[in-house]
Coordinates of C-alpha atoms and ligand atoms in Angstrom, one line a residue:
M1 CA -6.5 34.2 -34.7
A2 CA -7.4 37.2 -36.9
E3 CA -9.7 35.0 -38.9
N4 CA -12.1 34.6 -35.9
K5 CA -12.9 38.3 -36.0
I6 CA -14.5 38.0 -39.4
P7 CA -18.3 38.0 -38.9
Y8 CA -20.7 35.7 -40.7
K9 CA -22.1 38.8 -42.5
I10 CA -19.9 41.7 -43.3
Y11 CA -22.2 44.7 -43.5
L12 CA -21.0 48.1 -44.7
D13 CA -22.5 51.4 -43.6
E14 CA -24.9 53.3 -45.7
E15 CA -22.1 55.8 -46.4
D16 CA -20.1 53.0 -47.9
I17 CA -22.6 52.6 -50.8
P18 CA -20.5 53.6 -53.8
K19 CA -21.1 57.2 -55.0
K20 CA -19.4 56.5 -58.4
W21 CA -19.6 53.6 -60.7
Y22 CA -16.3 52.1 -61.8
N23 CA -15.8 51.8 -65.6
L24 CA -13.5 48.9 -66.1
R25 CA -12.9 49.8 -69.7
A26 CA -10.9 52.8 -68.7
D27 CA -8.1 50.5 -67.5
M28 CA -8.2 48.1 -70.5
K29 CA -5.4 48.5 -72.9
N30 CA -7.3 46.5 -75.5
K31 CA -10.7 48.1 -75.4
P32 CA -13.8 46.1 -76.2
A33 CA -14.6 46.2 -79.9
P34 CA -17.2 48.8 -80.8
L35 CA -20.8 47.9 -81.8
L36 CA -21.3 48.0 -85.5
N37 CA -24.2 49.2 -87.6
P38 CA -25.2 46.0 -89.4
G39 CA -26.1 48.0 -92.6
T40 CA -22.8 49.8 -93.0
G41 CA -20.4 47.7 -91.1
Q42 CA -19.2 50.9 -89.4
P43 CA -19.0 51.6 -85.6
L44 CA -22.4 52.8 -84.4
T45 CA -22.5 56.5 -83.7
A46 CA -24.1 58.1 -80.7
E47 CA -26.8 59.5 -83.0
E48 CA -27.7 56.1 -84.4
M49 CA -27.8 54.6 -80.9
S50 CA -30.0 57.3 -79.5
G51 CA -32.9 56.1 -81.7
I52 CA -32.8 52.9 -79.7
F53 CA -31.3 53.8 -76.3
C54 CA -31.7 56.7 -73.9
E55 CA -29.2 59.5 -74.5
E56 CA -27.2 59.4 -71.3
L57 CA -27.0 55.7 -71.5
V58 CA -25.5 56.0 -75.0
Q59 CA -22.8 58.2 -73.5
Q60 CA -22.0 55.6 -70.9
E61 CA -22.1 52.9 -73.5
L62 CA -19.5 54.6 -75.6
D63 CA -17.3 56.0 -72.8
D64 CA -14.2 53.7 -72.5
T65 CA -11.9 56.3 -70.9
T66 CA -13.6 57.7 -67.8
A67 CA -12.8 55.5 -64.9
Y68 CA -15.3 56.8 -62.4
I69 CA -18.8 58.0 -63.3
D70 CA -21.0 59.8 -60.7
I71 CA -24.1 57.9 -59.5
P72 CA -26.9 60.5 -59.5
Q73 CA -28.3 61.3 -56.0
E74 CA -31.7 59.9 -56.9
I75 CA -30.2 56.5 -57.8
Q76 CA -28.0 56.6 -54.7
D77 CA -31.2 57.1 -52.6
F78 CA -32.9 54.2 -54.3
Y79 CA -29.8 52.0 -53.6
K80 CA -30.2 52.8 -49.9
M81 CA -33.4 50.8 -49.8
Y82 CA -31.6 47.6 -50.4
R83 CA -27.9 48.3 -50.4
P84 CA -25.2 47.7 -49.2
S85 CA -25.8 44.0 -49.7
P86 CA -24.0 41.7 -47.3
L87 CA -20.8 39.8 -48.0
I88 CA -21.2 36.5 -46.2
R89 CA -18.5 34.2 -44.9
A90 CA -19.8 30.7 -45.7
Y91 CA -18.5 29.2 -42.4
C92 CA -21.3 26.6 -42.5
L93 CA -20.6 25.5 -46.1
E94 CA -16.8 25.4 -45.3
K95 CA -17.6 23.1 -42.4
A96 CA -19.9 20.9 -44.4
L97 CA -17.3 20.5 -47.1
G98 CA -14.5 20.0 -44.6
T99 CA -12.3 22.4 -46.6
P100 CA -9.5 24.7 -45.4
A101 CA -10.6 27.2 -48.1
K102 CA -12.3 30.4 -46.9
I103 CA -15.4 31.0 -48.9
Y104 CA -17.3 34.3 -49.2
Y105 CA -20.3 35.2 -51.2
K106 CA -21.8 38.5 -52.1
F107 CA -25.6 38.2 -51.8
E108 CA -27.7 40.2 -54.2
G109 CA -31.0 38.5 -53.6
N110 CA -32.2 40.8 -50.8
N111 CA -34.7 42.8 -52.8
T112 CA -38.1 42.0 -54.2
S113 CA -36.7 41.4 -57.8
G114 CA -34.6 38.7 -56.1
S115 CA -31.5 39.5 -58.0
H116 CA -28.7 42.0 -58.8
K117 CA -30.7 43.2 -61.8
L118 CA -32.3 46.1 -59.8
N119 CA -28.9 47.8 -59.7
S120 CA -29.0 48.6 -63.4
A121 CA -32.8 48.7 -63.7
I122 CA -33.1 51.8 -61.5
A123 CA -30.3 53.5 -63.3
Q124 CA -31.7 52.9 -66.8
A125 CA -35.2 53.9 -65.7
Y126 CA -33.8 57.0 -64.1
Y127 CA -32.1 58.2 -67.3
A128 CA -35.3 57.4 -69.4
K129 CA -37.3 59.5 -67.0
K130 CA -34.8 62.3 -67.0
Q131 CA -35.0 62.4 -70.8
G132 CA -38.8 62.9 -70.6
L133 CA -39.7 59.6 -72.2
K134 CA -43.1 58.0 -71.7
G135 CA -41.8 54.5 -71.3
V136 CA -39.4 51.7 -72.1
T137 CA -39.5 48.3 -73.6
T138 CA -37.5 45.3 -72.7
E139 CA -37.1 41.5 -72.8
T140 CA -36.9 39.1 -69.9
G141 CA -35.8 35.5 -69.8
A142 CA -36.3 34.0 -66.4
G143 CA -38.1 37.1 -65.3
Q144 CA -35.7 38.7 -62.9
W145 CA -34.8 41.6 -65.2
G146 CA -38.4 42.2 -66.1
T147 CA -39.3 42.2 -62.4
A148 CA -36.5 44.5 -61.5
L149 CA -37.3 46.9 -64.3
S150 CA -41.0 46.8 -63.3
M151 CA -40.1 47.9 -59.8
A152 CA -37.9 50.7 -61.1
C153 CA -40.5 51.9 -63.6
A154 CA -43.3 51.8 -61.0
Y155 CA -41.1 53.9 -58.6
L156 CA -40.4 56.5 -61.3
G157 CA -43.9 56.5 -63.0
L158 CA -42.7 55.1 -66.4
D159 CA -44.7 52.8 -68.7
L160 CA -43.1 49.4 -69.3
K161 CA -43.7 46.8 -72.0
V162 CA -42.0 43.5 -71.4
F163 CA -41.4 40.6 -73.9
M164 CA -41.0 37.5 -71.8
V165 CA -39.4 34.3 -73.3
K166 CA -42.4 32.0 -73.8
V167 CA -41.0 29.0 -71.9
S168 CA -40.5 31.2 -68.8
Y169 CA -43.9 32.9 -69.3
E170 CA -45.4 29.5 -69.1
Q171 CA -43.1 28.0 -66.4
K172 CA -43.1 31.0 -64.2
P173 CA -46.6 32.5 -64.0
F174 CA -45.8 34.0 -60.6
R175 CA -42.9 36.1 -62.1
R176 CA -45.3 37.4 -64.7
E177 CA -47.8 38.4 -62.0
V178 CA -45.2 40.2 -60.0
M179 CA -44.4 42.3 -63.1
R180 CA -48.0 43.0 -63.7
T181 CA -48.5 43.9 -60.0
Y182 CA -45.8 46.6 -60.6
G183 CA -47.8 47.8 -63.6
A184 CA -45.9 46.3 -66.5
D185 CA -47.5 45.0 -69.7
V186 CA -46.2 41.4 -70.3
T187 CA -46.3 39.6 -73.7
P188 CA -44.9 36.0 -74.3
S189 CA -42.2 36.0 -77.0
P190 CA -42.2 35.2 -79.8
S191 CA -45.6 36.9 -80.3
M192 CA -47.8 37.8 -83.1
T193 CA -47.8 41.5 -82.0
T194 CA -44.6 42.4 -83.8
E195 CA -43.3 41.9 -87.3
V196 CA -40.2 40.2 -86.2
G197 CA -42.1 37.9 -83.8
R198 CA -44.4 36.8 -86.7
K199 CA -41.3 36.1 -88.9
I200 CA -39.7 34.0 -86.1
L201 CA -42.9 32.0 -85.5
E202 CA -43.2 31.3 -89.2
A203 CA -39.6 30.0 -89.4
H204 CA -39.7 28.1 -86.1
P205 CA -43.3 27.2 -85.3
G206 CA -43.8 26.0 -81.8
T207 CA -40.5 27.6 -80.5
T208 CA -40.4 28.2 -76.8
G209 CA -38.5 31.4 -77.5
S210 CA -35.1 32.8 -76.5
L211 CA -33.7 36.0 -75.1
G212 CA -32.5 36.8 -78.7
C213 CA -36.1 36.6 -80.0
A214 CA -37.5 38.7 -77.2
I215 CA -34.9 41.4 -77.7
S216 CA -35.8 41.7 -81.4
E217 CA -39.5 42.2 -80.4
A218 CA -38.7 44.7 -77.7
V219 CA -36.4 46.8 -80.0
E220 CA -39.1 46.8 -82.7
V221 CA -41.7 48.2 -80.3
A222 CA -39.3 50.8 -79.0
V223 CA -38.3 52.2 -82.4
T224 CA -41.8 52.2 -83.8
N225 CA -43.4 54.0 -80.8
P226 CA -42.7 57.7 -80.1
G227 CA -41.6 58.4 -76.6
Y228 CA -40.2 54.9 -76.0
R229 CA -36.7 53.5 -75.9
Y230 CA -35.3 50.1 -75.4
V231 CA -33.4 49.0 -72.3
L232 CA -31.4 45.8 -71.8
G233 CA -30.6 44.0 -68.6
S234 CA -27.2 42.6 -69.4
V235 CA -24.5 42.3 -72.1
L236 CA -24.1 46.1 -72.7
N237 CA -21.2 48.1 -71.2
Q238 CA -23.5 50.4 -69.4
V239 CA -25.1 47.5 -67.5
L240 CA -21.6 46.3 -66.4
L241 CA -20.9 49.8 -65.3
H242 CA -24.0 50.0 -63.1
Q243 CA -23.3 46.5 -61.7
S244 CA -19.9 47.7 -60.6
V245 CA -21.5 48.6 -57.2
I246 CA -21.4 44.8 -56.5
G247 CA -17.7 44.6 -56.9
L248 CA -17.0 48.0 -55.2
E249 CA -18.9 46.9 -52.1
T250 CA -17.3 43.5 -52.1
K251 CA -13.8 45.0 -52.2
A252 CA -14.7 47.5 -49.5
A253 CA -16.0 44.7 -47.3
L254 CA -12.9 42.6 -47.8
D255 CA -10.6 45.5 -47.3
K256 CA -12.3 46.2 -44.0
Y257 CA -10.8 42.9 -42.8
G258 CA -7.7 42.9 -44.8
V259 CA -8.8 39.9 -46.9
K260 CA -7.4 39.3 -50.3
P261 CA -9.2 36.8 -52.5
D262 CA -7.3 34.2 -54.5
M263 CA -10.2 33.6 -56.9
I264 CA -13.4 35.3 -57.8
I265 CA -16.2 33.2 -59.3
G266 CA -19.4 34.3 -61.0
C267 CA -22.1 32.9 -63.3
A268 CA -22.2 34.4 -66.7
G269 CA -25.3 34.9 -68.9
G270 CA -24.7 38.1 -70.6
G271 CA -21.9 38.9 -68.2
S272 CA -23.3 41.8 -66.1
N273 CA -23.1 40.4 -62.6
L274 CA -19.7 38.9 -63.2
G275 CA -18.5 42.1 -64.9
G276 CA -19.7 44.1 -61.9
L277 CA -18.4 41.8 -59.3
I278 CA -14.9 41.5 -60.7
A279 CA -14.6 45.2 -61.9
P280 CA -12.4 46.7 -59.2
F281 CA -10.3 43.4 -58.9
M282 CA -9.9 43.2 -62.6
G283 CA -8.9 46.9 -62.6
E284 CA -6.1 46.1 -60.2
K285 CA -5.1 43.1 -62.3
L286 CA -5.0 45.3 -65.5
R287 CA -3.0 47.9 -63.7
G288 CA -0.5 45.3 -62.5
E289 CA -1.3 46.0 -58.8
A290 CA -2.6 42.6 -57.8
D291 CA -3.5 39.2 -59.3
Y292 CA -6.6 37.2 -59.0
R293 CA -8.0 34.1 -60.7
I294 CA -11.3 35.0 -62.2
I295 CA -13.7 32.3 -63.3
A296 CA -16.8 32.7 -65.4
V297 CA -19.3 29.8 -65.1
E298 CA -21.8 29.1 -67.8
P299 CA -24.3 26.3 -68.5
A300 CA -23.0 23.4 -70.6
S301 CA -26.3 23.9 -72.6
C302 CA -25.3 27.4 -73.6
P303 CA -21.5 27.5 -73.6
S304 CA -20.7 30.9 -75.2
F305 CA -17.2 31.3 -73.6
T306 CA -16.0 27.7 -73.6
R307 CA -17.3 26.6 -77.0
G308 CA -18.3 29.8 -78.8
K309 CA -16.4 31.9 -81.4
Y310 CA -15.0 35.3 -80.8
A311 CA -16.7 37.1 -83.7
Y312 CA -19.0 39.9 -84.6
D313 CA -22.6 38.8 -84.3
F314 CA -26.1 40.0 -83.8
C315 CA -27.3 40.3 -80.2
D316 CA -30.8 39.2 -81.3
T317 CA -32.4 36.4 -83.3
G318 CA -34.3 38.8 -85.6
M319 CA -31.0 40.3 -86.6
I320 CA -32.2 43.9 -86.2
C321 CA -29.8 44.9 -83.4
P322 CA -26.3 46.2 -83.8
L323 CA -23.4 43.8 -84.2
A324 CA -21.2 43.1 -81.2
K325 CA -17.8 41.4 -81.1
M326 CA -18.2 38.7 -78.5
Y327 CA -17.9 35.1 -77.7
T328 CA -21.0 33.7 -79.4
L329 CA -22.8 30.6 -80.4
G330 CA -24.5 32.5 -83.2
S331 CA -27.7 34.5 -83.0
S332 CA -29.6 31.7 -84.6
F333 CA -28.6 29.3 -81.8
I334 CA -31.7 28.7 -79.6
P335 CA -30.6 26.9 -76.4
S336 CA -32.5 24.0 -75.0
A337 CA -35.1 24.8 -72.3
N338 CA -32.4 24.9 -69.6
H339 CA -33.9 26.1 -66.4
A340 CA -31.3 28.7 -65.7
G341 CA -33.3 31.1 -68.0
G342 CA -31.1 34.0 -67.2
L343 CA -28.1 32.2 -68.7
R344 CA -29.7 31.3 -72.0
F345 CA -28.1 34.0 -74.2
H346 CA -26.1 33.1 -77.2
G347 CA -23.5 35.8 -76.7
M348 CA -21.5 37.6 -74.0
S349 CA -20.6 41.1 -72.9
T350 CA -18.0 42.6 -75.3
T351 CA -15.9 43.7 -72.3
L352 CA -15.7 40.3 -70.8
S353 CA -15.2 38.7 -74.2
Q354 CA -12.1 40.9 -74.8
L355 CA -10.7 40.2 -71.3
Y356 CA -11.3 36.4 -71.8
H357 CA -9.7 36.6 -75.2
D358 CA -6.7 38.4 -73.7
G359 CA -6.3 35.7 -71.0
Y360 CA -7.4 37.8 -68.0
M361 CA -10.1 35.3 -67.0
E362 CA -11.0 31.6 -67.2
A363 CA -14.4 30.0 -68.0
R364 CA -16.0 26.8 -67.1
A365 CA -19.2 25.1 -68.3
V366 CA -21.2 23.0 -65.9
E367 CA -24.2 20.7 -66.3
Q368 CA -27.6 21.4 -64.9
T369 CA -28.0 18.4 -62.5
S370 CA -24.6 19.1 -60.9
V371 CA -25.6 22.7 -60.5
F372 CA -28.7 21.7 -58.6
E373 CA -26.7 19.3 -56.4
A374 CA -24.6 22.3 -55.5
A375 CA -27.7 24.4 -55.0
E376 CA -29.2 21.9 -52.6
Q377 CA -26.0 21.4 -50.6
F378 CA -25.7 25.2 -50.3
A379 CA -29.4 25.7 -49.3
R380 CA -29.2 23.1 -46.6
V381 CA -26.4 24.7 -44.7
E382 CA -26.4 28.4 -45.7
G383 CA -30.0 29.2 -45.3
I384 CA -30.6 30.8 -48.7
L385 CA -32.5 29.1 -51.5
P386 CA -30.2 30.1 -54.5
A387 CA -31.4 30.9 -58.0
P388 CA -30.3 28.3 -60.6
E389 CA -28.2 30.9 -62.3
S390 CA -26.3 31.7 -59.1
S391 CA -25.9 28.0 -58.4
H392 CA -23.6 27.7 -61.4
A393 CA -21.1 29.9 -59.4
I394 CA -21.8 27.8 -56.2
R395 CA -21.0 24.6 -58.2
V396 CA -17.5 25.9 -59.1
A397 CA -16.9 27.5 -55.7
I398 CA -17.6 24.1 -54.1
D399 CA -15.4 22.3 -56.7
E400 CA -12.5 24.7 -56.0
A401 CA -13.0 24.4 -52.2
L402 CA -12.9 20.6 -52.5
K403 CA -9.6 20.9 -54.5
C404 CA -8.3 22.8 -51.5
K405 CA -9.3 20.0 -49.2
E406 CA -7.2 17.6 -51.3
T407 CA -4.1 19.9 -51.4
G408 CA -4.6 21.5 -48.0
E409 CA -4.4 25.0 -49.4
E410 CA -6.2 27.7 -47.5
K411 CA -7.4 29.6 -50.5
T412 CA -9.8 32.5 -50.3
I413 CA -12.7 32.1 -52.7
V414 CA -15.3 34.8 -53.4
F415 CA -18.3 34.2 -55.5
G416 CA -21.4 36.1 -56.5
L417 CA -24.7 34.8 -55.2
T418 CA -26.8 36.8 -57.6
G419 CA -30.3 35.9 -56.4
T420 CA -32.9 33.7 -54.8
G421 CA -34.7 30.8 -56.5
Y422 CA -38.2 31.0 -55.1
F423 CA -39.7 31.3 -58.6
D424 CA -37.7 28.4 -59.8
M425 CA -39.4 25.7 -57.9
V426 CA -40.5 23.9 -61.1
A427 CA -36.8 23.3 -61.8
Y428 CA -36.2 22.3 -58.2
E429 CA -39.2 19.9 -58.4
Q430 CA -37.7 18.2 -61.4
F431 CA -34.4 17.9 -59.6
N432 CA -36.1 16.5 -56.5
N433 CA -38.1 14.0 -58.6
G434 CA -35.0 12.9 -60.4
T435 CA -36.4 13.9 -63.8
M436 CA -34.0 16.7 -64.5
T437 CA -31.8 16.0 -67.6
D438 CA -28.6 17.5 -68.9
Y439 CA -28.4 18.8 -72.4
I440 CA -25.1 19.5 -74.1
P441 CA -25.3 20.7 -77.7
T442 CA -23.3 18.6 -80.2
D443 CA -20.6 20.1 -82.4
D444 CA -23.1 19.9 -85.3
D445 CA -25.6 21.9 -83.3
L446 CA -23.0 24.6 -82.8
K447 CA -21.8 24.4 -86.4
A448 CA -25.3 25.6 -87.6
G449 CA -25.1 28.6 -85.3
F450 CA -21.6 29.5 -86.5
A451 CA -22.5 29.1 -90.2
A452 CA -25.1 31.9 -89.8
L453 CA -22.6 34.4 -88.3
P454 CA -22.8 37.7 -90.3
K455 CA -20.2 38.6 -92.9
V456 CA -18.2 41.5 -91.4
P457 CA -15.0 42.9 -93.1
G458 CA -12.0 41.3 -91.4
Q459 CA -13.9 38.3 -90.1
E460 CA -13.4 35.1 -92.0
Ligands
PLP501 C1 -30.0 37.5 -65.0 C2 -29.4 36.7 -64.0 C3 -28.1 36.2 -64.1 C4 -27.3 36.3 -65.4 O1 -27.1 37.6 -66.0 P1 -25.7 38.3 -66.1 O2 -26.0 39.5 -66.9 O3 -24.8 37.3 -66.7 O4 -25.3 38.6 -64.7 C5 -27.5 35.6 -63.1 N1 -28.2 35.4 -61.9 C6 -29.4 35.9 -61.7 C7 -30.1 35.6 -60.4 C8 -30.1 36.6 -62.8 O5 -31.3 37.0 -62.6

């Protein structure tokens, strides 16, 4: 049987690390809607953007026609330290589930940041350095992005100021210390150190913060300090572009054994790992060369795709960032303190939003306790302690594999295992103690967020 030849871990060679990123937008007929200047309601120009972002990243952000973009040699060399990442056949999980489905996962947790975020962190830090900047500012939720960027900035000798969502800063002191070990300056957000932070604290005293708040603070510090720019770990097109290395490697590994997936599953916070994982597969789908089911998984506590509105909205709570057309719960929506910190963003990548809107992908919302049940089941047989974010994808992969068990279908399922959960043990502790709860916002909770959507011409 050909199947027996597939190893537990499919490793690629060093030469198989992609030398070009794949820009999915080039193959989209309906391009993602442009970012708008909130003041004028007009598409943001490269010049306007370059006050906030690094120049070369602005070019990448705006480029929706070039399919392949060269990965600079310095970034390729950095990738060699931890890439290619393995694509693992989950034989043990398949056996435990008793499913005829074939399950594969692409594991991105094999670096000190513990997640896929390093793929874009090194790229963004590289372009900042190349531009001659002193440093960059950013936000971090659960801390994976801040950790990844700290590593990249330390490697390149750049200064880094991180605004960390307060609930994570308090729940994850070790994450904070990893960042400081790499030389980053870490501030809990919202803070009193920025104008926007003080405003948010005045309006919501005692708030535990959100990614949206932290973004506002980081942007303010970048635009008010010469020699600094702001970098973002998800949502933006440039981040999806950098993360395409995940999908390109996955495709190369599957092609090596002639495996064609039926469905591809990934968790979605701002959409970067999912956008990267699906990129080459979605490209084939858009070009009519192949078909795949693609499923985004989000927390029921922050259901941007499944219950959000497709509308122009601010990316941040302080409403100082450009407007993006995306599935959103409203920039004033502050999700409950769900433990999957990396999935607590009110919006979603504009690229994935357009694809979802056009029917190219599905979305599913799952509850926290069922996510941790899946995480535990996975950890016990596959030998990796998954991040809570990643475990959203595990949940749906297991659900789909169990459906195959009922129908007897031998479907091939690929999912993204975005990272490890060693810094998430407070959440695991709650799960183990049986004190973890599920929170699902009511329609009224969501209505408040929608009511505060900005007025944009053409948007009711
Ligand atoms: C940040 C993060 C996510 C979610 O971010 P996306 O941009 O949606 O990929 C998922 N998993 C892990 C481990 C993360 O750190």
